[in-house]
Tab-separated table of C-alpha atoms and ligand atoms in Angstrom:
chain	number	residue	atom	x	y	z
R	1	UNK	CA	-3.903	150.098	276.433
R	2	UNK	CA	-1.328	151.187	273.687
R	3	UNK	CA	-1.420	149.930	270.074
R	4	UNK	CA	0.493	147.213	269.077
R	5	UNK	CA	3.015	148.635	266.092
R	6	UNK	CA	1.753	146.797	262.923
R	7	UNK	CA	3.988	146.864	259.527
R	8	UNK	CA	3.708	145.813	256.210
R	9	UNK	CA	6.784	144.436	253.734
R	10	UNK	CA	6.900	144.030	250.342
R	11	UNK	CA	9.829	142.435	248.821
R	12	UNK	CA	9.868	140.231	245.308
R	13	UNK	CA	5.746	139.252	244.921
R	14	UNK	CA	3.280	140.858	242.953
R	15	UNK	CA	1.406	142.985	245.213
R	16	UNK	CA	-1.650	140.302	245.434
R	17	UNK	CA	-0.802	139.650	248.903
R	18	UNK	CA	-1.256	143.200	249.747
R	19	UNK	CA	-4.339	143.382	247.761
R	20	UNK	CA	-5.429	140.614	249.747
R	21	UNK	CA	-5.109	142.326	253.132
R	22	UNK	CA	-6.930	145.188	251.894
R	23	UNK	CA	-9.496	142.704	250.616
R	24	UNK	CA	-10.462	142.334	254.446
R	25	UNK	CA	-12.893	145.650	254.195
R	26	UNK	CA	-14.445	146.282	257.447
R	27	UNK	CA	-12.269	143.640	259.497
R	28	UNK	CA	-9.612	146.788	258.430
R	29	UNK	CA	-11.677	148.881	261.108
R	30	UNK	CA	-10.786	146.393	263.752
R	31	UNK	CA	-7.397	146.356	262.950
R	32	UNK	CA	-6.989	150.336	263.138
R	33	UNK	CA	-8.837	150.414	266.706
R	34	UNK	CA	-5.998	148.136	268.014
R	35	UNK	CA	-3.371	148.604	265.882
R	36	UNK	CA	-1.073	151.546	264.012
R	37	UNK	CA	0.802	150.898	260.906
R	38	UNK	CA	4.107	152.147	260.965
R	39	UNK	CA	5.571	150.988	257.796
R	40	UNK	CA	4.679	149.472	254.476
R	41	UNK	CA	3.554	150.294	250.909
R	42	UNK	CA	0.218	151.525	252.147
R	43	UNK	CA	1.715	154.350	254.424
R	44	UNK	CA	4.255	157.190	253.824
R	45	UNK	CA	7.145	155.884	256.297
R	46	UNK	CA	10.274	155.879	254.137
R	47	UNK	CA	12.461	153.828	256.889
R	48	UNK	CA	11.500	150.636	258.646
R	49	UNK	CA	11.031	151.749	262.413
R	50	UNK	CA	13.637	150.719	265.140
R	51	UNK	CA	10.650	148.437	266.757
R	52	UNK	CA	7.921	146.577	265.381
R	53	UNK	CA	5.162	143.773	267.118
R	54	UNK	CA	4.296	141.595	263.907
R	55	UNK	CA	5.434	142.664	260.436
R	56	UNK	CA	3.816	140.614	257.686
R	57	UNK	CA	6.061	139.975	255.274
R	58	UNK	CA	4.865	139.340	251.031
R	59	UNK	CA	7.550	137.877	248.296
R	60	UNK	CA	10.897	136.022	248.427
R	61	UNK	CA	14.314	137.275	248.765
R	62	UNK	CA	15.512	137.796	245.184
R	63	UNK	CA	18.063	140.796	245.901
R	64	UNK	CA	20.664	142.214	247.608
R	65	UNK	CA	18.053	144.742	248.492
R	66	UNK	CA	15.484	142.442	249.472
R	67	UNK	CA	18.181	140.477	251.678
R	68	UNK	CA	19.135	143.376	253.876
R	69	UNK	CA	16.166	144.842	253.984
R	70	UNK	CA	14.717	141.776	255.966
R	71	UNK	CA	17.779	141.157	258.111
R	72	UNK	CA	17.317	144.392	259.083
R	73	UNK	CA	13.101	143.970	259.654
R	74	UNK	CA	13.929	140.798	261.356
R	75	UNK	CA	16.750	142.757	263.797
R	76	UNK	CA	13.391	145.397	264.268
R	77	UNK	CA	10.373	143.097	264.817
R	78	UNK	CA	8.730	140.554	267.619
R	79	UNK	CA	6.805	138.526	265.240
R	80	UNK	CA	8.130	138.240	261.645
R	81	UNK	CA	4.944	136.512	259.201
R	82	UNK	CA	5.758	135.030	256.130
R	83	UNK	CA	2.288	136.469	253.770
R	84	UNK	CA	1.802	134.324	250.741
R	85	UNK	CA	3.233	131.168	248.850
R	86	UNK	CA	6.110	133.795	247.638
R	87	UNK	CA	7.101	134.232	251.500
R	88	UNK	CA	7.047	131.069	252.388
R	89	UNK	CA	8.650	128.970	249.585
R	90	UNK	CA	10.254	131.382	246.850
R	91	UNK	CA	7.093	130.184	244.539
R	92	UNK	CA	7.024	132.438	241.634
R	93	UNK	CA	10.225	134.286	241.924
R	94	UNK	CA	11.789	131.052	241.818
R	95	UNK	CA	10.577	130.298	238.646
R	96	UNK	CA	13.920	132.312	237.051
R	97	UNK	CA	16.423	129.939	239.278
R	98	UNK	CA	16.967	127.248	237.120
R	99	UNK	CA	18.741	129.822	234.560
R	100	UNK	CA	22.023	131.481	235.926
R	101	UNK	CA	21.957	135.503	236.446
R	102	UNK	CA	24.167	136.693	233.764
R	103	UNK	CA	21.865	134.697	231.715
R	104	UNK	CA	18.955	135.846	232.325
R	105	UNK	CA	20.364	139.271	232.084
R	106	UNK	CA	21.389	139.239	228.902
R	107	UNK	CA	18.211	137.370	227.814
R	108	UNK	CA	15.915	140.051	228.711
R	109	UNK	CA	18.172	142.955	228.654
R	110	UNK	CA	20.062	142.512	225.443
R	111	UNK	CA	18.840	139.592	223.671
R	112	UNK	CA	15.113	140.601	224.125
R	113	UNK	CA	15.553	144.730	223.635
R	114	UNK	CA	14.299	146.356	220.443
R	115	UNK	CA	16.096	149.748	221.621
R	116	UNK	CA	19.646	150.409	223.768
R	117	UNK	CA	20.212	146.835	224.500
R	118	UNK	CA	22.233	146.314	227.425
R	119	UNK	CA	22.062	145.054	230.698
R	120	UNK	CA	21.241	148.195	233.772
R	121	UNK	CA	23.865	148.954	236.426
R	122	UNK	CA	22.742	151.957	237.776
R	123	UNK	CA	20.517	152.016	240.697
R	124	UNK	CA	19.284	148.473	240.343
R	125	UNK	CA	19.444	146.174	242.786
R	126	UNK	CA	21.892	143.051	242.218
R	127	UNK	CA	19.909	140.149	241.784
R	128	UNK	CA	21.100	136.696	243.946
R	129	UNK	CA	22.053	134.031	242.573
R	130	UNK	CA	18.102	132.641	243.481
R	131	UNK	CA	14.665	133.680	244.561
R	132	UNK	CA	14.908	132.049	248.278
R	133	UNK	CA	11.732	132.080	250.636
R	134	UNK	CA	12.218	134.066	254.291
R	135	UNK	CA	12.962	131.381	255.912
R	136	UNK	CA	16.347	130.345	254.057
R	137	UNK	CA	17.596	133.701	255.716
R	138	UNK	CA	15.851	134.888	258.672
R	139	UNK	CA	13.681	133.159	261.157
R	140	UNK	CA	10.427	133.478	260.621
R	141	UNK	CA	7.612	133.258	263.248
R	142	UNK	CA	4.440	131.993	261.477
R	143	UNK	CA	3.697	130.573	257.567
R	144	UNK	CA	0.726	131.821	256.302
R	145	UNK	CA	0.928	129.800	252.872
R	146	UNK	CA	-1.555	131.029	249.942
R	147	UNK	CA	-1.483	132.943	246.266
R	148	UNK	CA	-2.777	135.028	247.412
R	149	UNK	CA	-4.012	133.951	251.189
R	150	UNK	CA	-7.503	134.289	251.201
R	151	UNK	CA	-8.641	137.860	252.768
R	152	UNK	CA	-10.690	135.912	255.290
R	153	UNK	CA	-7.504	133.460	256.627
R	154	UNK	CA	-5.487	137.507	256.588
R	155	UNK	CA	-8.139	138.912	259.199
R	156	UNK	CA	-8.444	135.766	261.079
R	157	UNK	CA	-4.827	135.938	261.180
R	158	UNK	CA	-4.182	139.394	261.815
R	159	UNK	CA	-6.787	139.171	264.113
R	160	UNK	CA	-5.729	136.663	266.574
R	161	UNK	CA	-2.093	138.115	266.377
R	162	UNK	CA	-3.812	141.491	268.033
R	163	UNK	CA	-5.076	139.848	270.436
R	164	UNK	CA	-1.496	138.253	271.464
R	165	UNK	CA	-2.779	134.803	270.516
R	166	UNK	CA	-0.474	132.472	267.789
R	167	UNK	CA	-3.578	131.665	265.105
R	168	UNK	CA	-4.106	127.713	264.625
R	169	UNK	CA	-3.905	127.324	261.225
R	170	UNK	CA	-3.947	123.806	260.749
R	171	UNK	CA	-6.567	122.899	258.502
R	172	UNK	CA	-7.319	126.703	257.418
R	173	UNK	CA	-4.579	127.256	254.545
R	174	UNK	CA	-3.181	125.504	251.633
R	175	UNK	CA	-0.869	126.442	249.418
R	176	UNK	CA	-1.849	127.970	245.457
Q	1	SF4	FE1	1.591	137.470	244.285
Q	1	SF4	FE2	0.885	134.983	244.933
Q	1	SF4	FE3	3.339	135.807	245.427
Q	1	SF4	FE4	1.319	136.790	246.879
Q	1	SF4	S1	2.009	134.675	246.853
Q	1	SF4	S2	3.018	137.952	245.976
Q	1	SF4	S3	-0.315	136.854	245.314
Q	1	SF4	S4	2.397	135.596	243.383
């Protein structure tokens, strides 16, 4: 039986949804006996492949960037998760929405620099005008809500996605 093609997304979150899939330890054995990941921060691939089974997906959509890089995983992948209360409702990210961009750029950039104030143009992403969660731009197949979700609800996730089931998770998450 072939592997089912397994990728991992980071967009705008902290990392501590990653951390939390790597917090499954051994359950990571099962997963590499029936799956092989193919993208993500935790392997070398430098372009998202042209298909994908399930791609978990940590963070909102805070950039230009971040917006075509998941129209473009959504275009490539059967089964789009939404990892983490920054997936699913813009959480932390969002916390900068209330204050407009230019704003907040000149805040940080110039109003908060000891040294060369001024706000970066080159190679930075453009930042929308808000942190949005997946779902405000792509469809997304399954919530798994948490900061971060709990390793245990990851492998139970992960592992009933492997096994071509959609996990029942009523009763299992919450959000925070
Ligand atoms: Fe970090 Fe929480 Fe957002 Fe995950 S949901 S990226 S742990 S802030």
């Amino acid at each position: 039986m072939s592997k089912l093609r397994l990728a991992t997304v980071w967009l705008d979150g902290c990392s501590g949804c990653h951390m939390s899939l790597l917090d499954i330890d051994e359950a990571l054995m099962g997963v590499a006996m029936k799956a092989d990941l193919v993208y993500g921060p935790l392997v070398d691939a430098q372009e998202f492949p042209k298909t994908v089974d399930v791609t978990l997906v940590e963070g909102a959509v805070s950039s230009q960037e971040d917006l075509e890089k998941i129209q473009l995983v959504r275009q490539r992948t059967k089964l789009l998760v939404a990892l983490g209360d920054c997936a699913v409702t813009s959480n932390v990210p969002a916390m900068r929405n209330p204050v407009p961009v230019k704003k907040l750029l000149e805040r940080i950039y110039v109003e908060g620099a000891d040294v060369h104030p001024g706000v970066p143009s080159n190679g930075v992403p453009k930042l929308l005008k808000a942190a949005v969660p997946l779902q405000d731009v792509v469809r997304v197949d399954l919530h798994v809500p948490g900061c971060p979700p709990p390793a245990g609800t990851i492998a139970f996730v992960v592992g009933e996605l492997l096994e071509g089931r959609m996990p029942e998770l009523s009763g299992k998450v919450r959000f925070g």
